[in-house]
Amino acid sequence: MSVRLIEVRETVMARNNEVAATVRRRLEDAGVVALNLVSSPGAGKTTLLERTLDALGSELSVAVVAGDVQTQNDADRIARHTSALVQAVVTAGACHLDARQVDEALSAIDLDATDLLFIENVGNLVCPAAWDLGERPKVVLFSVTEGEDKPLKYPRMFREAHYAVLTKTDLLPYVPFDLDVAMGFARDVNPNIEFFLTSSMTGAGIPEWLEFLRAEVHRLTRHPVAVP
Ligand SMILES: Nc1nc2c(ncn2[C@@H]2O[C@H](COP(=O)(O)OP(=O)(O)OP(=O)(O)O)[C@@H](O)[C@H]2O)c(=O)[nH]1
Ligand SMILES: [Mg+2]
C-alpha cells in the first residue's frame, strides 16, 4: 500500500513538472518575467502586490494570478489596484498552486502584451516549495513577526527561492527580531539568496523592489532566454 502511494505521488509530480516546462516555455517565448510569491499565511504577499501595482501599473503591463485555498478575497483586493484581469484560482483545500492551474489561468491573459506576471501562491511554507509552476524567479516573503528561524525550519522553501523579501520592517521596533540573524539562517540553507527589506506600510525598501522588477523586465527584453 505504501509503495503504491509513493508511485502515485511521483506520477503526479512528474506530470506537474511536464506542464510547468510548457508554462515556462510559453512565458519565455512571450518574454514575460514570472514571479511566484510564496510565504507563510499573512506575510504580506497581497499587500506588496497592491503597492507594486500602484507604482508600476502605468509603466509596465502587469498580470496577476492569485491563488487561495477557499476565497477570492486576494484577487478582489488586487483587482482594485489594476485595470488588468486578475485571475483567481481557488484550490478548494489544496495547500499550493500547481502548474496546470497556472497554465489554465494564463489562457485568459495576453502574454505577448504582458511584461510581468505575479503568481501569488497559497500561504504555506511547506507545500508550494515542491511545486514548479514554470516561474522564474521564486520569491519567498518572510515577515519580521515570524521569528528568525523560519529558514531553518522550512529549508526547502528558502533553498528553492532566488530572492527573499523580509516584510513588515516597520514592526522591528516592537518585536524581538534580529535581521542579521534571520538573513544568516537563510544564507545557511541558500548561500545565493538575495534580500529585500520592505515595509508596505511606510514604503521603506519599496523603491529597491521596484527597481529590481524593472531590471528583470529590461534584462529579459534585451537578452531573451534562448529556448532550445
Ligand atoms: N505592519 C505591517 N503590516 C503589514 C505589512 N504588509 C502587510 N501587512 C499586514 O499583514 C496582514 C496580512 O497581509 P496580506 O498582504 O494579506 O498577507 P498575505 O501574505 O497575502 O496573506 P495570505 O494570502 O493569507 O497568505 C494584513 O493585515 C496587512 O495589512 C507591512 O509591511 N507592515
Ligand atoms: Mg494574500
PDB file of N, CA and C in Angstrom, residues 100-188:
ATOM      1  N   ARG A 100      -0.780  23.088 -13.722  1.00  0.00           N
ATOM      2  CA  ARG A 100      -1.971  23.023 -14.582  1.00  0.00           C
ATOM      3  C   ARG A 100      -2.885  24.222 -14.307  1.00  0.00           C
ATOM      4  N   GLN A 101      -3.030  24.583 -13.036  1.00  0.00           N
ATOM      5  CA  GLN A 101      -3.883  25.730 -12.691  1.00  0.00           C
ATOM      6  C   GLN A 101      -3.311  27.015 -13.288  1.00  0.00           C
ATOM      7  N   VAL A 102      -2.004  27.145 -13.228  1.00  0.00           N
ATOM      8  CA  VAL A 102      -1.378  28.353 -13.800  1.00  0.00           C
ATOM      9  C   VAL A 102      -1.530  28.342 -15.308  1.00  0.00           C
ATOM     10  N   ASP A 103      -1.310  27.190 -15.928  1.00  0.00           N
ATOM     11  CA  ASP A 103      -1.441  27.059 -17.379  1.00  0.00           C
ATOM     12  C   ASP A 103      -2.838  27.493 -17.817  1.00  0.00           C
ATOM     13  N   GLU A 104      -3.850  27.019 -17.109  1.00  0.00           N
ATOM     14  CA  GLU A 104      -5.230  27.385 -17.459  1.00  0.00           C
ATOM     15  C   GLU A 104      -5.474  28.873 -17.235  1.00  0.00           C
ATOM     16  N   ALA A 105      -4.959  29.391 -16.134  1.00  0.00           N
ATOM     17  CA  ALA A 105      -5.157  30.819 -15.841  1.00  0.00           C
ATOM     18  C   ALA A 105      -4.516  31.690 -16.918  1.00  0.00           C
ATOM     19  N   LEU A 106      -3.395  31.231 -17.470  1.00  0.00           N
ATOM     20  CA  LEU A 106      -2.688  32.027 -18.476  1.00  0.00           C
ATOM     21  C   LEU A 106      -3.473  32.126 -19.783  1.00  0.00           C
ATOM     22  N   SER A 107      -4.384  31.195 -20.011  1.00  0.00           N
ATOM     23  CA  SER A 107      -5.149  31.208 -21.264  1.00  0.00           C
ATOM     24  C   SER A 107      -5.951  32.496 -21.421  1.00  0.00           C
ATOM     25  N   ALA A 108      -6.315  33.107 -20.310  1.00  0.00           N
ATOM     26  CA  ALA A 108      -7.125  34.329 -20.380  1.00  0.00           C
ATOM     27  C   ALA A 108      -6.262  35.587 -20.393  1.00  0.00           C
ATOM     28  N   ILE A 109      -4.939  35.413 -20.426  1.00  0.00           N
ATOM     29  CA  ILE A 109      -4.035  36.572 -20.362  1.00  0.00           C
ATOM     30  C   ILE A 109      -3.295  36.704 -21.688  1.00  0.00           C
ATOM     31  N   ASP A 110      -3.228  37.917 -22.220  1.00  0.00           N
ATOM     32  CA  ASP A 110      -2.472  38.149 -23.452  1.00  0.00           C
ATOM     33  C   ASP A 110      -0.986  38.262 -23.082  1.00  0.00           C
ATOM     34  N   LEU A 111      -0.304  37.136 -23.180  1.00  0.00           N
ATOM     35  CA  LEU A 111       1.088  37.105 -22.700  1.00  0.00           C
ATOM     36  C   LEU A 111       1.997  38.003 -23.535  1.00  0.00           C
ATOM     37  N   ASP A 112       1.703  38.103 -24.837  1.00  0.00           N
ATOM     38  CA  ASP A 112       2.568  38.941 -25.679  1.00  0.00           C
ATOM     39  C   ASP A 112       2.499  40.410 -25.267  1.00  0.00           C
ATOM     40  N   ALA A 113       1.397  40.772 -24.620  1.00  0.00           N
ATOM     41  CA  ALA A 113       1.240  42.170 -24.184  1.00  0.00           C
ATOM     42  C   ALA A 113       1.585  42.316 -22.698  1.00  0.00           C
ATOM     43  N   THR A 114       2.193  41.294 -22.116  1.00  0.00           N
ATOM     44  CA  THR A 114       2.482  41.321 -20.679  1.00  0.00           C
ATOM     45  C   THR A 114       3.987  41.385 -20.429  1.00  0.00           C
ATOM     46  N   ASP A 115       4.396  42.258 -19.506  1.00  0.00           N
ATOM     47  CA  ASP A 115       5.812  42.345 -19.126  1.00  0.00           C
ATOM     48  C   ASP A 115       6.109  41.475 -17.913  1.00  0.00           C
ATOM     49  N   LEU A 116       5.181  41.516 -16.982  1.00  0.00           N
ATOM     50  CA  LEU A 116       5.453  40.963 -15.652  1.00  0.00           C
ATOM     51  C   LEU A 116       4.230  40.177 -15.202  1.00  0.00           C
ATOM     52  N   LEU A 117       4.469  38.953 -14.739  1.00  0.00           N
ATOM     53  CA  LEU A 117       3.374  38.148 -14.195  1.00  0.00           C
ATOM     54  C   LEU A 117       3.692  37.828 -12.740  1.00  0.00           C
ATOM     55  N   PHE A 118       2.759  38.147 -11.855  1.00  0.00           N
ATOM     56  CA  PHE A 118       2.897  37.727 -10.462  1.00  0.00           C
ATOM     57  C   PHE A 118       1.947  36.564 -10.207  1.00  0.00           C
ATOM     58  N   ILE A 119       2.485  35.518  -9.612  1.00  0.00           N
ATOM     59  CA  ILE A 119       1.645  34.418  -9.153  1.00  0.00           C
ATOM     60  C   ILE A 119       1.695  34.461  -7.635  1.00  0.00           C
ATOM     61  N   GLU A 120       0.574  34.801  -7.010  1.00  0.00           N
ATOM     62  CA  GLU A 120       0.540  34.751  -5.543  1.00  0.00           C
ATOM     63  C   GLU A 120       0.126  33.346  -5.153  1.00  0.00           C
ATOM     64  N   ASN A 121       1.045  32.626  -4.558  1.00  0.00           N
ATOM     65  CA  ASN A 121       0.761  31.239  -4.179  1.00  0.00           C
ATOM     66  C   ASN A 121      -0.049  31.189  -2.886  1.00  0.00           C
ATOM     67  N   VAL A 122      -0.552  30.039  -2.549  1.00  0.00           N
ATOM     68  CA  VAL A 122      -1.266  29.833  -1.292  1.00  0.00           C
ATOM     69  C   VAL A 122      -0.284  30.064  -0.135  1.00  0.00           C
ATOM     70  N   GLY A 123      -0.760  30.740   0.918  1.00  0.00           N
ATOM     71  CA  GLY A 123       0.107  30.982   2.077  1.00  0.00           C
ATOM     72  C   GLY A 123       0.430  29.686   2.803  1.00  0.00           C
ATOM     73  N   ASN A 124       1.669  29.240   2.660  1.00  0.00           N
ATOM     74  CA  ASN A 124       2.096  27.969   3.263  1.00  0.00           C
ATOM     75  C   ASN A 124       3.600  27.850   3.037  1.00  0.00           C
ATOM     76  N   LEU A 125       4.336  27.517   4.074  1.00  0.00           N
ATOM     77  CA  LEU A 125       5.801  27.471   3.908  1.00  0.00           C
ATOM     78  C   LEU A 125       6.321  26.081   3.537  1.00  0.00           C
ATOM     79  N   VAL A 126       5.407  25.116   3.369  1.00  0.00           N
ATOM     80  CA  VAL A 126       5.861  23.762   3.034  1.00  0.00           C
ATOM     81  C   VAL A 126       5.468  23.393   1.595  1.00  0.00           C
ATOM     82  N   CYS A 127       4.156  23.266   1.355  1.00  0.00           N
ATOM     83  CA  CYS A 127       3.694  22.690   0.070  1.00  0.00           C
ATOM     84  C   CYS A 127       4.207  23.420  -1.173  1.00  0.00           C
ATOM     85  N   PRO A 128       4.112  24.756  -1.262  1.00  0.00           N
ATOM     86  CA  PRO A 128       4.468  25.401  -2.540  1.00  0.00           C
ATOM     87  C   PRO A 128       5.932  25.201  -2.932  1.00  0.00           C
ATOM     88  N   ALA A 129       6.764  24.817  -1.979  1.00  0.00           N
ATOM     89  CA  ALA A 129       8.186  24.642  -2.296  1.00  0.00           C
ATOM     90  C   ALA A 129       8.399  23.518  -3.300  1.00  0.00           C
ATOM     91  N   ALA A 130       7.527  22.521  -3.263  1.00  0.00           N
ATOM     92  CA  ALA A 130       7.749  21.321  -4.070  1.00  0.00           C
ATOM     93  C   ALA A 130       7.161  21.426  -5.471  1.00  0.00           C
ATOM     94  N   TRP A 131       6.365  22.468  -5.725  1.00  0.00           N
ATOM     95  CA  TRP A 131       5.604  22.513  -6.973  1.00  0.00           C
ATOM     96  C   TRP A 131       6.143  23.591  -7.908  1.00  0.00           C
ATOM     97  N   ASP A 132       6.774  23.130  -8.971  1.00  0.00           N
ATOM     98  CA  ASP A 132       7.255  24.036 -10.007  1.00  0.00           C
ATOM     99  C   ASP A 132       6.044  24.560 -10.787  1.00  0.00           C
ATOM    100  N   LEU A 133       5.942  25.873 -10.944  1.00  0.00           N
ATOM    101  CA  LEU A 133       4.823  26.455 -11.698  1.00  0.00           C
ATOM    102  C   LEU A 133       5.284  26.987 -13.052  1.00  0.00           C
ATOM    103  N   GLY A 134       6.558  26.793 -13.366  1.00  0.00           N
ATOM    104  CA  GLY A 134       7.089  27.333 -14.613  1.00  0.00           C
ATOM    105  C   GLY A 134       7.578  28.753 -14.456  1.00  0.00           C
ATOM    106  N   GLU A 135       7.685  29.202 -13.198  1.00  0.00           N
ATOM    107  CA  GLU A 135       8.073  30.578 -12.924  1.00  0.00           C
ATOM    108  C   GLU A 135       9.598  30.754 -12.934  1.00  0.00           C
ATOM    109  N   ARG A 136      10.004  31.983 -12.995  1.00  0.00           N
ATOM    110  CA  ARG A 136      11.393  32.354 -12.730  1.00  0.00           C
ATOM    111  C   ARG A 136      11.386  33.835 -12.452  1.00  0.00           C
ATOM    112  N   PRO A 137      11.659  34.313 -11.277  1.00  0.00           N
ATOM    113  CA  PRO A 137      12.151  33.581 -10.123  1.00  0.00           C
ATOM    114  C   PRO A 137      11.050  33.250  -9.108  1.00  0.00           C
ATOM    115  N   LYS A 138      11.438  32.449  -8.125  1.00  0.00           N
ATOM    116  CA  LYS A 138      10.590  32.215  -6.956  1.00  0.00           C
ATOM    117  C   LYS A 138      11.056  33.179  -5.868  1.00  0.00           C
ATOM    118  N   VAL A 139      10.091  33.838  -5.232  1.00  0.00           N
ATOM    119  CA  VAL A 139      10.410  34.850  -4.221  1.00  0.00           C
ATOM    120  C   VAL A 139       9.706  34.482  -2.922  1.00  0.00           C
ATOM    121  N   VAL A 140      10.469  34.298  -1.865  1.00  0.00           N
ATOM    122  CA  VAL A 140       9.848  33.966  -0.579  1.00  0.00           C
ATOM    123  C   VAL A 140       9.741  35.241   0.258  1.00  0.00           C
ATOM    124  N   LEU A 141       8.545  35.477   0.811  1.00  0.00           N
ATOM    125  CA  LEU A 141       8.357  36.597   1.737  1.00  0.00           C
ATOM    126  C   LEU A 141       8.408  36.042   3.152  1.00  0.00           C
ATOM    127  N   PHE A 142       8.931  36.852   4.054  1.00  0.00           N
ATOM    128  CA  PHE A 142       9.247  36.366   5.390  1.00  0.00           C
ATOM    129  C   PHE A 142       9.124  37.599   6.288  1.00  0.00           C
ATOM    130  N   SER A 143       8.076  37.614   7.137  1.00  0.00           N
ATOM    131  CA  SER A 143       7.845  38.843   7.893  1.00  0.00           C
ATOM    132  C   SER A 143       8.575  38.814   9.232  1.00  0.00           C
ATOM    133  N   VAL A 144       8.846  39.999   9.750  1.00  0.00           N
ATOM    134  CA  VAL A 144       9.676  40.100  10.957  1.00  0.00           C
ATOM    135  C   VAL A 144       8.925  39.626  12.210  1.00  0.00           C
ATOM    136  N   THR A 145       7.643  39.326  12.060  1.00  0.00           N
ATOM    137  CA  THR A 145       6.899  38.810  13.222  1.00  0.00           C
ATOM    138  C   THR A 145       6.921  37.285  13.292  1.00  0.00           C
ATOM    139  N   GLU A 146       7.619  36.649  12.348  1.00  0.00           N
ATOM    140  CA  GLU A 146       7.580  35.177  12.290  1.00  0.00           C
ATOM    141  C   GLU A 146       8.704  34.498  13.060  1.00  0.00           C
ATOM    142  N   GLY A 147       9.699  35.265  13.512  1.00  0.00           N
ATOM    143  CA  GLY A 147      10.845  34.637  14.177  1.00  0.00           C
ATOM    144  C   GLY A 147      11.955  34.370  13.176  1.00  0.00           C
ATOM    145  N   GLU A 148      13.209  34.525  13.643  1.00  0.00           N
ATOM    146  CA  GLU A 148      14.351  34.458  12.714  1.00  0.00           C
ATOM    147  C   GLU A 148      14.594  33.066  12.132  1.00  0.00           C
ATOM    148  N   ASP A 149      14.058  32.041  12.805  1.00  0.00           N
ATOM    149  CA  ASP A 149      14.494  30.678  12.453  1.00  0.00           C
ATOM    150  C   ASP A 149      13.683  30.009  11.347  1.00  0.00           C
ATOM    151  N   LYS A 150      12.767  30.731  10.712  1.00  0.00           N
ATOM    152  CA  LYS A 150      11.932  30.096   9.681  1.00  0.00           C
ATOM    153  C   LYS A 150      12.761  29.449   8.561  1.00  0.00           C
ATOM    154  N   PRO A 151      13.860  30.055   8.117  1.00  0.00           N
ATOM    155  CA  PRO A 151      14.632  29.385   7.062  1.00  0.00           C
ATOM    156  C   PRO A 151      15.173  28.022   7.507  1.00  0.00           C
ATOM    157  N   LEU A 152      15.473  27.885   8.790  1.00  0.00           N
ATOM    158  CA  LEU A 152      15.983  26.598   9.276  1.00  0.00           C
ATOM    159  C   LEU A 152      14.856  25.582   9.415  1.00  0.00           C
ATOM    160  N   LYS A 153      13.667  26.069   9.782  1.00  0.00           N
ATOM    161  CA  LYS A 153      12.539  25.150   9.969  1.00  0.00           C
ATOM    162  C   LYS A 153      11.906  24.730   8.647  1.00  0.00           C
ATOM    163  N   TYR A 154      11.982  25.596   7.657  1.00  0.00           N
ATOM    164  CA  TYR A 154      11.372  25.314   6.354  1.00  0.00           C
ATOM    165  C   TYR A 154      12.442  25.489   5.271  1.00  0.00           C
ATOM    166  N   PRO A 155      13.512  24.687   5.343  1.00  0.00           N
ATOM    167  CA  PRO A 155      14.674  24.955   4.477  1.00  0.00           C
ATOM    168  C   PRO A 155      14.380  24.830   2.988  1.00  0.00           C
ATOM    169  N   ARG A 156      13.490  23.905   2.618  1.00  0.00           N
ATOM    170  CA  ARG A 156      13.279  23.712   1.180  1.00  0.00           C
ATOM    171  C   ARG A 156      12.752  24.993   0.526  1.00  0.00           C
ATOM    172  N   MET A 157      11.837  25.665   1.227  1.00  0.00           N
ATOM    173  CA  MET A 157      11.274  26.888   0.666  1.00  0.00           C
ATOM    174  C   MET A 157      12.370  27.923   0.403  1.00  0.00           C
ATOM    175  N   PHE A 158      13.289  28.038   1.344  1.00  0.00           N
ATOM    176  CA  PHE A 158      14.349  29.042   1.193  1.00  0.00           C
ATOM    177  C   PHE A 158      15.426  28.557   0.218  1.00  0.00           C
ATOM    178  N   ARG A 159      15.578  27.249   0.097  1.00  0.00           N
ATOM    179  CA  ARG A 159      16.552  26.709  -0.861  1.00  0.00           C
ATOM    180  C   ARG A 159      16.061  26.919  -2.294  1.00  0.00           C
ATOM    181  N   GLU A 160      14.757  26.781  -2.487  1.00  0.00           N
ATOM    182  CA  GLU A 160      14.186  26.908  -3.840  1.00  0.00           C
ATOM    183  C   GLU A 160      14.077  28.370  -4.279  1.00  0.00           C
ATOM    184  N   ALA A 161      14.036  29.283  -3.309  1.00  0.00           N
ATOM    185  CA  ALA A 161      13.796  30.694  -3.645  1.00  0.00           C
ATOM    186  C   ALA A 161      15.084  31.367  -4.132  1.00  0.00           C
ATOM    187  N   HIS A 162      14.913  32.258  -5.111  1.00  0.00           N
ATOM    188  CA  HIS A 162      16.061  33.044  -5.584  1.00  0.00           C
ATOM    189  C   HIS A 162      16.207  34.327  -4.761  1.00  0.00           C
ATOM    190  N   TYR A 163      15.065  34.824  -4.274  1.00  0.00           N
ATOM    191  CA  TYR A 163      15.068  36.078  -3.509  1.00  0.00           C
ATOM    192  C   TYR A 163      14.204  35.911  -2.263  1.00  0.00           C
ATOM    193  N   ALA A 164      14.574  36.659  -1.222  1.00  0.00           N
ATOM    194  CA  ALA A 164      13.754  36.701  -0.012  1.00  0.00           C
ATOM    195  C   ALA A 164      13.399  38.160   0.262  1.00  0.00           C
ATOM    196  N   VAL A 165      12.118  38.400   0.519  1.00  0.00           N
ATOM    197  CA  VAL A 165      11.687  39.741   0.919  1.00  0.00           C
ATOM    198  C   VAL A 165      11.351  39.682   2.397  1.00  0.00           C
ATOM    199  N   LEU A 166      12.123  40.384   3.199  1.00  0.00           N
ATOM    200  CA  LEU A 166      11.827  40.490   4.631  1.00  0.00           C
ATOM    201  C   LEU A 166      10.827  41.620   4.791  1.00  0.00           C
ATOM    202  N   THR A 167       9.603  41.247   5.139  1.00  0.00           N
ATOM    203  CA  THR A 167       8.498  42.211   5.128  1.00  0.00           C
ATOM    204  C   THR A 167       8.188  42.738   6.538  1.00  0.00           C
ATOM    205  N   LYS A 168       7.383  43.789   6.568  1.00  0.00           N
ATOM    206  CA  LYS A 168       6.883  44.411   7.805  1.00  0.00           C
ATOM    207  C   LYS A 168       8.022  44.965   8.671  1.00  0.00           C
ATOM    208  N   THR A 169       9.034  45.529   8.022  1.00  0.00           N
ATOM    209  CA  THR A 169      10.167  46.055   8.782  1.00  0.00           C
ATOM    210  C   THR A 169       9.761  47.234   9.670  1.00  0.00           C
ATOM    211  N   ASP A 170       8.593  47.842   9.374  1.00  0.00           N
ATOM    212  CA  ASP A 170       8.107  48.922  10.263  1.00  0.00           C
ATOM    213  C   ASP A 170       7.825  48.399  11.665  1.00  0.00           C
ATOM    214  N   LEU A 171       7.666  47.059  11.801  1.00  0.00           N
ATOM    215  CA  LEU A 171       7.362  46.487  13.126  1.00  0.00           C
ATOM    216  C   LEU A 171       8.620  46.114  13.917  1.00  0.00           C
ATOM    217  N   LEU A 172       9.776  46.325  13.321  1.00  0.00           N
ATOM    218  CA  LEU A 172      11.026  45.926  14.008  1.00  0.00           C
ATOM    219  C   LEU A 172      11.193  46.547  15.399  1.00  0.00           C
ATOM    220  N   PRO A 173      10.751  47.813  15.609  1.00  0.00           N
ATOM    221  CA  PRO A 173      10.916  48.374  16.962  1.00  0.00           C
ATOM    222  C   PRO A 173      10.076  47.662  18.013  1.00  0.00           C
ATOM    223  N   TYR A 174       9.096  46.872  17.580  1.00  0.00           N
ATOM    224  CA  TYR A 174       8.137  46.292  18.533  1.00  0.00           C
ATOM    225  C   TYR A 174       8.294  44.785  18.728  1.00  0.00           C
ATOM    226  N   VAL A 175       9.120  44.147  17.905  1.00  0.00           N
ATOM    227  CA  VAL A 175       9.264  42.689  18.041  1.00  0.00           C
ATOM    228  C   VAL A 175      10.746  42.329  18.167  1.00  0.00           C
ATOM    229  N   PRO A 176      11.041  41.321  18.961  1.00  0.00           N
ATOM    230  CA  PRO A 176      12.434  40.885  19.051  1.00  0.00           C
ATOM    231  C   PRO A 176      12.813  40.069  17.818  1.00  0.00           C
ATOM    232  N   PHE A 177      13.403  40.719  16.852  1.00  0.00           N
ATOM    233  CA  PHE A 177      13.746  40.053  15.587  1.00  0.00           C
ATOM    234  C   PHE A 177      15.050  40.657  15.104  1.00  0.00           C
ATOM    235  N   ASP A 178      16.061  39.813  14.955  1.00  0.00           N
ATOM    236  CA  ASP A 178      17.377  40.289  14.529  1.00  0.00           C
ATOM    237  C   ASP A 178      17.538  40.008  13.039  1.00  0.00           C
ATOM    238  N   LEU A 179      17.549  41.076  12.246  1.00  0.00           N
ATOM    239  CA  LEU A 179      17.629  40.917  10.784  1.00  0.00           C
ATOM    240  C   LEU A 179      18.867  40.137  10.363  1.00  0.00           C
ATOM    241  N   ASP A 180      20.013  40.439  10.993  1.00  0.00           N
ATOM    242  CA  ASP A 180      21.257  39.768  10.594  1.00  0.00           C
ATOM    243  C   ASP A 180      21.186  38.274  10.873  1.00  0.00           C
ATOM    244  N   VAL A 181      20.596  37.932  12.012  1.00  0.00           N
ATOM    245  CA  VAL A 181      20.462  36.508  12.348  1.00  0.00           C
ATOM    246  C   VAL A 181      19.555  35.818  11.329  1.00  0.00           C
ATOM    247  N   ALA A 182      18.425  36.449  11.015  1.00  0.00           N
ATOM    248  CA  ALA A 182      17.473  35.857  10.065  1.00  0.00           C
ATOM    249  C   ALA A 182      18.124  35.680   8.689  1.00  0.00           C
ATOM    250  N   MET A 183      18.837  36.705   8.238  1.00  0.00           N
ATOM    251  CA  MET A 183      19.464  36.606   6.915  1.00  0.00           C
ATOM    252  C   MET A 183      20.587  35.566   6.928  1.00  0.00           C
ATOM    253  N   GLY A 184      21.264  35.454   8.068  1.00  0.00           N
ATOM    254  CA  GLY A 184      22.315  34.436   8.212  1.00  0.00           C
ATOM    255  C   GLY A 184      21.724  33.029   8.101  1.00  0.00           C
ATOM    256  N   PHE A 185      20.567  32.807   8.739  1.00  0.00           N
ATOM    257  CA  PHE A 185      19.915  31.493   8.654  1.00  0.00           C
ATOM    258  C   PHE A 185      19.494  31.196   7.209  1.00  0.00           C
ATOM    259  N   ALA A 186      18.971  32.206   6.529  1.00  0.00           N
ATOM    260  CA  ALA A 186      18.555  31.994   5.129  1.00  0.00           C
ATOM    261  C   ALA A 186      19.778  31.652   4.269  1.00  0.00           C
ATOM    262  N   ARG A 187      20.901  32.343   4.531  1.00  0.00           N
ATOM    263  CA  ARG A 187      22.118  32.054   3.742  1.00  0.00           C
ATOM    264  C   ARG A 187      22.680  30.680   4.092  1.00  0.00           C
ATOM    265  N   ASP A 188      22.441  30.221   5.325  1.00  0.00           N
ATOM    266  CA  ASP A 188      22.912  28.878   5.689  1.00  0.00           C
ATOM    267  C   ASP A 188      22.283  27.820   4.783  1.00  0.00           C
TER     268      ASP A 188
END
